[in-house]
PDB file of C-alpha atoms in Angstrom:
ATOM      1  CA  MET A  29     101.988  49.726-111.406  1.00 98.00           C
ATOM      2  CA  ILE A  30     100.316  46.202-112.153  1.00 98.00           C
ATOM      3  CA  VAL A  31     102.298  42.993-113.403  1.00 98.00           C
ATOM      4  CA  VAL A  32      99.965  40.412-115.129  1.00 98.00           C
ATOM      5  CA  THR A  33     102.107  37.561-115.836  1.00 97.00           C
ATOM      6  CA  GLY A  34     101.207  34.469-118.675  1.00 94.00           C
ATOM      7  CA  ALA A  35      99.627  37.683-120.211  1.00 95.00           C
ATOM      8  CA  THR A  36      99.603  36.249-124.047  1.00 92.00           C
ATOM      9  CA  GLY A  37      97.015  33.933-122.769  1.00 93.00           C
ATOM     10  CA  ASN A  38      93.769  33.546-123.058  1.00 95.00           C
ATOM     11  CA  VAL A  39      93.207  35.136-119.437  1.00 97.00           C
ATOM     12  CA  GLY A  40      96.415  36.954-119.701  1.00 97.00           C
ATOM     13  CA  ARG A  41      95.179  39.361-122.518  1.00 96.00           C
ATOM     14  CA  PRO A  42      92.554  40.591-121.390  1.00 98.00           C
ATOM     15  CA  LEU A  43      92.888  40.910-118.137  1.00 98.00           C
ATOM     16  CA  VAL A  44      96.146  43.684-119.889  1.00 98.00           C
ATOM     17  CA  GLU A  45      93.620  44.880-121.535  1.00 98.00           C
ATOM     18  CA  LEU A  46      90.730  45.871-119.299  1.00 98.00           C
ATOM     19  CA  LEU A  47      92.990  47.088-117.020  1.00 98.00           C
ATOM     20  CA  ALA A  48      94.919  49.022-119.299  1.00 98.00           C
ATOM     21  CA  ALA A  49      90.813  50.805-120.193  1.00 98.00           C
ATOM     22  CA  ALA A  50      90.590  51.221-117.028  1.00 98.00           C
ATOM     23  CA  GLY A  51      93.727  53.903-116.593  1.00 97.00           C
ATOM     24  CA  GLU A  52      95.932  51.704-114.506  1.00 98.00           C
ATOM     25  CA  ASP A  53      99.783  51.528-115.011  1.00 98.00           C
ATOM     26  CA  VAL A  54      99.564  47.932-116.307  1.00 98.00           C
ATOM     27  CA  THR A  55     103.604  45.995-117.001  1.00 98.00           C
ATOM     28  CA  ALA A  56     102.345  42.543-119.098  1.00 97.00           C
ATOM     29  CA  VAL A  57     105.703  39.866-118.952  1.00 97.00           C
ATOM     30  CA  SER A  58     104.912  36.756-121.142  1.00 94.00           C
ATOM     31  CA  ARG A  59     107.700  34.303-121.907  1.00 90.00           C
ATOM     32  CA  ARG A  60     107.126  34.699-125.213  1.00 87.00           C
ATOM     33  CA  PRO A  61     107.797  38.709-127.371  1.00 86.00           C
ATOM     34  CA  ALA A  62     103.982  40.708-127.094  1.00 86.00           C
ATOM     35  CA  GLU A  63     101.977  41.548-130.294  1.00 88.00           C
ATOM     36  CA  GLY A  64      99.412  43.149-130.067  1.00 90.00           C
ATOM     37  CA  LEU A  65      99.339  45.207-126.542  1.00 94.00           C
ATOM     38  CA  PRO A  66      97.191  47.963-125.713  1.00 95.00           C
ATOM     39  CA  ALA A  67      98.902  51.670-126.357  1.00 94.00           C
ATOM     40  CA  GLY A  68     100.657  52.252-123.221  1.00 95.00           C
ATOM     41  CA  VAL A  69     100.833  48.975-121.777  1.00 97.00           C
ATOM     42  CA  ALA A  70     105.233  47.816-120.747  1.00 97.00           C
ATOM     43  CA  HIS A  71     105.965  44.449-122.117  1.00 97.00           C
ATOM     44  CA  ARG A  72     108.833  42.780-120.086  1.00 96.00           C
ATOM     45  CA  ARG A  73     109.490  39.110-121.016  1.00 95.00           C
ATOM     46  CA  GLY A  74     110.025  37.287-119.279  1.00 93.00           C
ATOM     47  CA  ASP A  75     110.389  33.573-116.624  1.00 92.00           C
ATOM     48  CA  LEU A  76     108.840  32.409-113.519  1.00 94.00           C
ATOM     49  CA  ALA A  77     111.157  29.674-113.502  1.00 92.00           C
ATOM     50  CA  ASP A  78     113.904  32.360-113.678  1.00 93.00           C
ATOM     51  CA  VAL A  79     114.397  33.403-110.183  1.00 90.00           C
ATOM     52  CA  ASP A  80     117.715  35.352-110.690  1.00 92.00           C
ATOM     53  CA  GLY A  81     115.705  37.844-113.062  1.00 94.00           C
ATOM     54  CA  LEU A  82     112.570  37.864-111.242  1.00 95.00           C
ATOM     55  CA  LYS A  83     113.761  41.023-109.856  1.00 95.00           C
ATOM     56  CA  GLY A  84     113.186  42.548-112.821  1.00 95.00           C
ATOM     57  CA  LEU A  85     109.611  41.050-113.445  1.00 96.00           C
ATOM     58  CA  PHE A  86     108.080  42.561-110.008  1.00 97.00           C
ATOM     59  CA  GLU A  87     110.426  45.693-110.174  1.00 96.00           C
ATOM     60  CA  GLY A  88     107.842  48.834-109.831  1.00 97.00           C
ATOM     61  CA  ALA A  89     104.584  47.047-108.567  1.00 98.00           C
ATOM     62  CA  GLU A  90     102.002  47.191-106.663  1.00 98.00           C
ATOM     63  CA  ALA A  91     100.302  44.879-107.340  1.00 98.00           C
ATOM     64  CA  VAL A  92     100.762  41.348-110.326  1.00 98.00           C
ATOM     65  CA  TYR A  93      98.559  38.301-111.568  1.00 98.00           C
ATOM     66  CA  LEU A  94     100.412  35.305-111.037  1.00 98.00           C
ATOM     67  CA  LEU A  95      99.713  32.601-113.449  1.00 95.00           C
ATOM     68  CA  VAL A  96     101.279  29.667-113.820  1.00 89.00           C
ATOM     69  CA  ALA A  97     102.330  27.656-117.613  1.00 79.00           C
ATOM     70  CA  GLY A  98     101.123  24.323-118.273  1.00 67.00           C
ATOM     71  CA  LEU A  99     101.962  22.894-114.480  1.00 62.00           C
ATOM     72  CA  GLY A 100     104.141  24.428-113.605  1.00 67.00           C
ATOM     73  CA  ASP A 101     106.270  21.987-112.230  1.00 70.00           C
ATOM     74  CA  GLU A 102     109.844  23.758-113.017  1.00 81.00           C
ATOM     75  CA  LEU A 103     109.188  26.458-110.348  1.00 92.00           C
ATOM     76  CA  ARG A 104     109.846  27.365-107.231  1.00 95.00           C
ATOM     77  CA  PRO A 105     106.713  29.145-105.047  1.00 96.00           C
ATOM     78  CA  ARG A 106     107.684  30.184-102.170  1.00 97.00           C
ATOM     79  CA  GLU A 107     110.558  31.839-103.726  1.00 97.00           C
ATOM     80  CA  ILE A 108     109.080  33.350-106.477  1.00 97.00           C
ATOM     81  CA  VAL A 109     105.866  35.160-104.306  1.00 98.00           C
ATOM     82  CA  ALA A 110     108.895  36.259-101.736  1.00 98.00           C
ATOM     83  CA  ALA A 111     110.583  37.826-104.903  1.00 97.00           C
ATOM     84  CA  ALA A 112     107.734  39.777-105.275  1.00 98.00           C
ATOM     85  CA  VAL A 113     107.518  40.871-101.368  1.00 98.00           C
ATOM     86  CA  ALA A 114     110.749  41.593-102.360  1.00 97.00           C
ATOM     87  CA  CYS A 115     110.447  44.332-104.508  1.00 97.00           C
ATOM     88  CA  GLY A 116     107.567  45.508-102.889  1.00 98.00           C
ATOM     89  CA  VAL A 117     104.311  44.657-104.061  1.00 98.00           C
ATOM     90  CA  ARG A 118     101.018  44.801-101.653  1.00 98.00           C
ATOM     91  CA  ARG A 119      98.950  42.596-103.652  1.00 98.00           C
ATOM     92  CA  ILE A 120      98.494  38.938-105.045  1.00 98.00           C
ATOM     93  CA  VAL A 121      95.935  37.354-107.389  1.00 98.00           C
ATOM     94  CA  PHE A 122      96.662  33.728-107.932  1.00 98.00           C
ATOM     95  CA  GLN A 123      94.916  31.517-110.965  1.00 98.00           C
ATOM     96  CA  SER A 124      95.067  28.498-109.477  1.00 97.00           C
ATOM     97  CA  SER A 125      92.340  25.603-110.879  1.00 95.00           C
ATOM     98  CA  GLN A 126      89.232  24.121-108.648  1.00 96.00           C
ATOM     99  CA  LEU A 127      90.731  20.728-108.711  1.00 94.00           C
ATOM    100  CA  VAL A 128      92.767  22.535-105.719  1.00 95.00           C
ATOM    101  CA  GLY A 129      89.793  22.031-103.559  1.00 96.00           C
ATOM    102  CA  THR A 130      88.136  19.544-105.796  1.00 96.00           C
ATOM    103  CA  ARG A 131      90.891  16.536-106.783  1.00 93.00           C
ATOM    104  CA  THR A 132      92.920  17.610-103.402  1.00 90.00           C
ATOM    105  CA  ASP A 133      95.322  13.625-103.826  1.00 85.00           C
ATOM    106  CA  SER A 134      95.803  15.330-107.393  1.00 83.00           C
ATOM    107  CA  VAL A 135      99.845  15.083-108.393  1.00 79.00           C
ATOM    108  CA  SER A 136      99.848  17.383-111.021  1.00 78.00           C
ATOM    109  CA  HIS A 137      98.417  20.493-108.999  1.00 86.00           C
ATOM    110  CA  GLU A 138     100.674  19.673-105.229  1.00 90.00           C
ATOM    111  CA  ILE A 139     102.010  23.217-107.622  1.00 92.00           C
ATOM    112  CA  LEU A 140      99.025  24.689-107.741  1.00 94.00           C
ATOM    113  CA  ARG A 141      98.684  24.045-104.017  1.00 96.00           C
ATOM    114  CA  ALA A 142     101.967  24.649-102.834  1.00 95.00           C
ATOM    115  CA  PHE A 143     101.471  28.035-104.806  1.00 97.00           C
ATOM    116  CA  GLU A 144      98.298  28.775-102.906  1.00 97.00           C
ATOM    117  CA  ALA A 145      99.798  28.269 -99.946  1.00 98.00           C
ATOM    118  CA  ALA A 146     103.371  30.529-100.433  1.00 98.00           C
ATOM    119  CA  VAL A 147     100.513  33.234-101.326  1.00 98.00           C
ATOM    120  CA  ARG A 148      98.698  33.119 -98.767  1.00 98.00           C
ATOM    121  CA  GLU A 149     101.424  33.186 -96.855  1.00 98.00           C
ATOM    122  CA  SER A 150     103.330  36.167 -97.941  1.00 98.00           C
ATOM    123  CA  GLY A 151     101.964  38.470 -95.428  1.00 98.00           C
ATOM    124  CA  VAL A 152     100.151  40.458 -97.903  1.00 98.00           C
ATOM    125  CA  ALA A 153      96.589  41.051 -99.793  1.00 98.00           C
ATOM    126  CA  TRP A 154      95.860  38.102-101.554  1.00 98.00           C
ATOM    127  CA  THR A 155      93.526  37.184-104.219  1.00 98.00           C
ATOM    128  CA  VAL A 156      92.956  33.490-104.848  1.00 98.00           C
ATOM    129  CA  LEU A 157      90.512  32.493-108.306  1.00 98.00           C
ATOM    130  CA  ARG A 158      89.693  28.546-109.377  1.00 98.00           C
ATOM    131  CA  PRO A 159      88.567  28.857-112.334  1.00 98.00           C
ATOM    132  CA  GLY A 160      87.004  24.903-113.743  1.00 97.00           C
ATOM    133  CA  GLY A 161      87.079  23.991-116.901  1.00 95.00           C
ATOM    134  CA  PHE A 162      87.712  26.652-119.333  1.00 97.00           C
ATOM    135  CA  ALA A 163      85.809  27.040-122.528  1.00 98.00           C
ATOM    136  CA  SER A 164      88.395  28.176-124.358  1.00 97.00           C
ATOM    137  CA  ASN A 165      90.056  24.409-124.732  1.00 94.00           C
ATOM    138  CA  ALA A 166      87.277  24.168-127.562  1.00 97.00           C
ATOM    139  CA  PHE A 167      90.056  25.980-129.114  1.00 97.00           C
ATOM    140  CA  LEU A 168      91.663  21.832-129.443  1.00 92.00           C
ATOM    141  CA  TRP A 169      88.228  21.805-132.133  1.00 97.00           C
ATOM    142  CA  ALA A 170      89.695  24.013-133.915  1.00 98.00           C
ATOM    143  CA  GLU A 171      91.270  22.665-136.937  1.00 97.00           C
ATOM    144  CA  PRO A 172      89.036  19.908-137.230  1.00 97.00           C
ATOM    145  CA  VAL A 173      85.898  21.580-137.374  1.00 98.00           C
ATOM    146  CA  ARG A 174      87.676  23.926-139.938  1.00 98.00           C
ATOM    147  CA  SER A 175      88.697  21.129-142.737  1.00 97.00           C
ATOM    148  CA  GLY A 176      85.524  18.870-142.235  1.00 97.00           C
ATOM    149  CA  ARG A 177      82.805  19.799-140.156  1.00 98.00           C
ATOM    150  CA  THR A 178      83.910  17.294-137.732  1.00 98.00           C
ATOM    151  CA  VAL A 179      84.555  16.783-133.509  1.00 98.00           C
ATOM    152  CA  ALA A 180      85.355  14.095-132.427  1.00 97.00           C
ATOM    153  CA  ALA A 181      85.725  13.524-128.687  1.00 96.00           C
ATOM    154  CA  PRO A 182      84.818  11.592-125.686  1.00 97.00           C
ATOM    155  CA  PHE A 183      82.526  11.758-122.600  1.00 97.00           C
ATOM    156  CA  GLY A 184      79.649  13.381-124.803  1.00 97.00           C
ATOM    157  CA  GLU A 185      76.462  13.586-123.110  1.00 98.00           C
ATOM    158  CA  VAL A 186      78.780  14.989-119.302  1.00 98.00           C
ATOM    159  CA  ALA A 187      78.017  18.574-118.956  1.00 98.00           C
ATOM    160  CA  LEU A 188      80.118  20.766-116.724  1.00 98.00           C
ATOM    161  CA  PRO A 189      79.593  24.444-116.018  1.00 98.00           C
ATOM    162  CA  VAL A 190      82.863  25.565-118.476  1.00 98.00           C
ATOM    163  CA  VAL A 191      84.641  28.698-117.972  1.00 98.00           C
ATOM    164  CA  ASP A 192      84.888  31.546-121.324  1.00 98.00           C
ATOM    165  CA  PRO A 193      88.213  33.136-119.924  1.00 98.00           C
ATOM    166  CA  ALA A 194      87.127  37.184-120.110  1.00 98.00           C
ATOM    167  CA  ASP A 195      84.673  36.168-117.257  1.00 98.00           C
ATOM    168  CA  ILE A 196      87.899  34.946-115.061  1.00 98.00           C
ATOM    169  CA  ALA A 197      90.212  38.113-115.991  1.00 98.00           C
ATOM    170  CA  GLU A 198      86.846  40.475-115.237  1.00 98.00           C
ATOM    171  CA  VAL A 199      87.505  38.680-111.599  1.00 98.00           C
ATOM    172  CA  ALA A 200      91.329  39.112-112.515  1.00 98.00           C
ATOM    173  CA  ALA A 201      91.138  43.075-112.671  1.00 98.00           C
ATOM    174  CA  ALA A 202      88.413  43.492-109.919  1.00 98.00           C
ATOM    175  CA  ALA A 203      90.785  41.355-107.533  1.00 98.00           C
ATOM    176  CA  LEU A 204      93.682  43.044-108.326  1.00 98.00           C
ATOM    177  CA  ARG A 205      92.076  47.121-108.363  1.00 98.00           C
ATOM    178  CA  ASP A 206      89.857  46.698-105.025  1.00 97.00           C
ATOM    179  CA  PRO A 207      90.986  45.932-101.630  1.00 96.00           C
ATOM    180  CA  ALA A 208      87.381  44.149-101.258  1.00 98.00           C
ATOM    181  CA  HIS A 209      88.920  40.871-102.307  1.00 98.00           C
ATOM    182  CA  ALA A 210      91.806  40.377-100.243  1.00 98.00           C
ATOM    183  CA  GLY A 211      91.935  37.657 -98.492  1.00 98.00           C
ATOM    184  CA  ARG A 212      89.398  36.049-100.277  1.00 98.00           C
ATOM    185  CA  THR A 213      88.952  32.032-102.901  1.00 98.00           C
ATOM    186  CA  TYR A 214      86.350  32.690-106.134  1.00 98.00           C
ATOM    187  CA  VAL A 215      85.353  29.434-107.518  1.00 98.00           C
ATOM    188  CA  LEU A 216      84.594  30.507-111.249  1.00 98.00           C
ATOM    189  CA  THR A 217      82.619  28.156-113.529  1.00 98.00           C
ATOM    190  CA  GLY A 218      80.566  29.753-116.019  1.00 98.00           C
ATOM    191  CA  PRO A 219      75.884  29.997-115.710  1.00 98.00           C
ATOM    192  CA  VAL A 220      75.145  26.565-116.311  1.00 98.00           C
ATOM    193  CA  ALA A 221      77.161  22.930-117.247  1.00 98.00           C
ATOM    194  CA  VAL A 222      77.451  21.827-121.122  1.00 98.00           C
ATOM    195  CA  SER A 223      78.705  18.361-122.557  1.00 98.00           C
ATOM    196  CA  PRO A 224      81.045  18.319-125.495  1.00 98.00           C
ATOM    197  CA  ARG A 225      77.917  17.058-127.672  1.00 98.00           C
ATOM    198  CA  ASP A 226      75.539  20.515-126.520  1.00 98.00           C
ATOM    199  CA  GLN A 227      79.127  22.658-126.970  1.00 98.00           C
ATOM    200  CA  VAL A 228      79.012  21.169-130.555  1.00 98.00           C
ATOM    201  CA  ARG A 229      75.666  22.614-131.479  1.00 98.00           C
ATOM    202  CA  ALA A 230      76.688  25.825-130.027  1.00 98.00           C
ATOM    203  CA  LEU A 231      79.517  26.216-132.086  1.00 98.00           C
ATOM    204  CA  ALA A 232      77.656  24.973-135.525  1.00 98.00           C
ATOM    205  CA  ASP A 233      74.649  27.744-134.166  1.00 98.00           C
ATOM    206  CA  ALA A 234      78.165  30.068-134.856  1.00 98.00           C
ATOM    207  CA  LEU A 235      79.484  29.067-137.731  1.00 98.00           C
ATOM    208  CA  GLY A 236      75.405  28.856-139.410  1.00 98.00           C
ATOM    209  CA  ALA A 237      77.169  25.354-140.331  1.00 97.00           C
ATOM    210  CA  PRO A 238      76.291  21.886-139.451  1.00 98.00           C
ATOM    211  CA  VAL A 239      79.216  20.563-136.947  1.00 98.00           C
ATOM    212  CA  GLU A 240      78.955  16.305-136.279  1.00 98.00           C
ATOM    213  CA  PHE A 241      80.409  15.006-133.319  1.00 98.00           C
ATOM    214  CA  VAL A 242      82.036  12.403-133.484  1.00 97.00           C
ATOM    215  CA  ALA A 243      82.577   9.773-129.918  1.00 96.00           C
ATOM    216  CA  GLN A 244      85.706   9.076-128.780  1.00 96.00           C
ATOM    217  CA  SER A 245      86.636   6.826-126.479  1.00 96.00           C
ATOM    218  CA  ALA A 246      88.736   7.618-122.991  1.00 94.00           C
ATOM    219  CA  ASP A 247      91.813   5.587-124.661  1.00 95.00           C
ATOM    220  CA  GLU A 248      91.279   7.323-127.973  1.00 95.00           C
ATOM    221  CA  ALA A 249      91.592  10.845-126.391  1.00 93.00           C
ATOM    222  CA  ARG A 250      94.263  10.512-125.278  1.00 94.00           C
ATOM    223  CA  ALA A 251      96.938   8.894-128.419  1.00 94.00           C
ATOM    224  CA  GLN A 252      95.309  12.358-129.265  1.00 90.00           C
ATOM    225  CA  LEU A 253      95.724  14.819-126.201  1.00 88.00           C
ATOM    226  CA  VAL A 254      99.518  13.682-125.185  1.00 91.00           C
ATOM    227  CA  ARG A 255     101.275  14.337-128.338  1.00 89.00           C
ATOM    228  CA  PHE A 256     101.123  18.469-127.128  1.00 81.00           C
ATOM    229  CA  LEU A 257     100.277  18.399-123.969  1.00 80.00           C
ATOM    230  CA  PRO A 258     101.813  16.345-120.777  1.00 80.00           C
ATOM    231  CA  GLU A 259     100.648  12.800-119.339  1.00 85.00           C
ATOM    232  CA  GLU A 260      99.500  14.032-116.156  1.00 79.00           C
ATOM    233  CA  ALA A 261      97.555  16.996-118.177  1.00 79.00           C
ATOM    234  CA  VAL A 262      95.725  15.050-120.067  1.00 86.00           C
ATOM    235  CA  ASP A 263      95.448  11.926-117.308  1.00 86.00           C
ATOM    236  CA  GLY A 264      93.885  14.739-115.152  1.00 82.00           C
ATOM    237  CA  MET A 265      91.660  16.304-118.106  1.00 85.00           C
ATOM    238  CA  LEU A 266      89.644  13.080-118.369  1.00 91.00           C
ATOM    239  CA  SER A 267      89.069  11.681-115.096  1.00 91.00           C
ATOM    240  CA  VAL A 268      87.141  15.495-114.161  1.00 92.00           C
ATOM    241  CA  THR A 269      85.627  15.236-117.487  1.00 94.00           C
ATOM    242  CA  GLY A 270      84.197  11.659-117.373  1.00 95.00           C
ATOM    243  CA  ALA A 271      83.421  11.212-113.767  1.00 95.00           C
ATOM    244  CA  PRO A 272      82.977  15.001-112.610  1.00 97.00           C
ATOM    245  CA  LEU A 273      82.704  15.438-108.460  1.00 97.00           C
ATOM    246  CA  ALA A 274      79.405  16.236-107.476  1.00 97.00           C
ATOM    247  CA  ASP A 275      81.448  19.821-106.669  1.00 97.00           C
ATOM    248  CA  GLU A 276      82.823  19.841-110.215  1.00 97.00           C
ATOM    249  CA  ARG A 277      79.030  19.389-111.496  1.00 97.00           C
ATOM    250  CA  ARG A 278      78.129  22.694-108.967  1.00 98.00           C
ATOM    251  CA  VAL A 279      77.946  26.320-111.211  1.00 98.00           C
ATOM    252  CA  SER A 280      79.101  28.708-108.644  1.00 98.00           C
ATOM    253  CA  PRO A 281      77.555  32.170-107.594  1.00 98.00           C
ATOM    254  CA  ASP A 282      81.441  33.839-107.390  1.00 98.00           C
ATOM    255  CA  VAL A 283      81.138  35.457-110.427  1.00 98.00           C
ATOM    256  CA  GLU A 284      78.196  37.195-110.347  1.00 98.00           C
ATOM    257  CA  ARG A 285      78.840  37.801-106.180  1.00 98.00           C
ATOM    258  CA  VAL A 286      82.642  39.731-107.454  1.00 98.00           C
ATOM    259  CA  LEU A 287      80.869  41.063-111.508  1.00 98.00           C
ATOM    260  CA  GLY A 288      77.220  41.824-110.281  1.00 98.00           C
ATOM    261  CA  ARG A 289      75.912  39.547-113.565  1.00 98.00           C
ATOM    262  CA  ALA A 290      75.498  36.246-114.773  1.00 98.00           C
ATOM    263  CA  PRO A 291      78.241  34.693-116.298  1.00 98.00           C
ATOM    264  CA  ARG A 292      78.755  34.354-120.113  1.00 98.00           C
ATOM    265  CA  PRO A 293      77.424  30.897-121.308  1.00 98.00           C
ATOM    266  CA  PHE A 294      79.443  29.238-123.608  1.00 98.00           C
ATOM    267  CA  SER A 295      77.415  29.851-126.474  1.00 98.00           C
ATOM    268  CA  ALA A 296      78.558  33.709-126.166  1.00 98.00           C
ATOM    269  CA  TRP A 297      82.149  31.852-126.014  1.00 98.00           C
ATOM    270  CA  ALA A 298      81.638  30.412-129.181  1.00 98.00           C
ATOM    271  CA  GLU A 299      79.809  33.241-131.073  1.00 98.00           C
ATOM    272  CA  ARG A 300      82.957  35.347-130.234  1.00 98.00           C
ATOM    273  CA  ASN A 301      85.273  33.354-130.900  1.00 98.00           C
ATOM    274  CA  VAL A 302      83.609  32.032-134.075  1.00 98.00           C
ATOM    275  CA  SER A 303      86.380  33.114-136.522  1.00 98.00           C
ATOM    276  CA  ALA A 304      88.984  30.371-135.102  1.00 98.00           C
ATOM    277  CA  PHE A 305      86.461  28.134-137.053  1.00 98.00           C
ATOM    278  CA  VAL A 306      85.982  29.397-140.427  1.00 97.00           C
TER     279      VAL A 306
END
């Protein structure tokens, strides 16, 4: 049995669907009720922060997809990983972040570094996924696109190879099912760097209607984002999108190495999710 934590998110939901379609015995774990799960998929409601309840989340699992919601700063990585191992888990795939490798002094990614260490030292097979920026961050633009066909964002010309969460899910499914991926760390990006202005053009093409790009200052963007994201996460996001390092601009070959095909471009994500912007 495979347990998928964060099973209702942008990566967890397609991962559950992929595993179920492949005939795997899947249990979806989320903090809130899960609707629309594939037939045959069990659901367990729980929170990784509830250490006493971890046995109930991991019991019976052979493999676990471990995903940390938000900053995860309330979590205890070694206790969580130890609980999984104590329940008989033999393979852990952990969703980390590219920034763990590129921004080694980032305070907001300390918890992910601690999880990576705990997973690697667990004594069971492990794989670490380090995705770059998500194409699905464009959902932040959904309401202004729907209401006014505009997008306001900073650093309009700075291009990064954002990754489609569906590609992360496919790599995760491969790592959970194939022991050949044990002991590997994969950096996951899209096939080409795209700027916010490029992304808005792709959304306009998917909609078949013009969408105006409005340049924001970094301060304006920060004031908007901290309304619904932790300050540390916002500051980290703006530092990357405004002044990315060379490794953060680089397209990684790992999606193609694992899946045998090129990663999906942002335009494909936009076309698949256009209904959110109508």
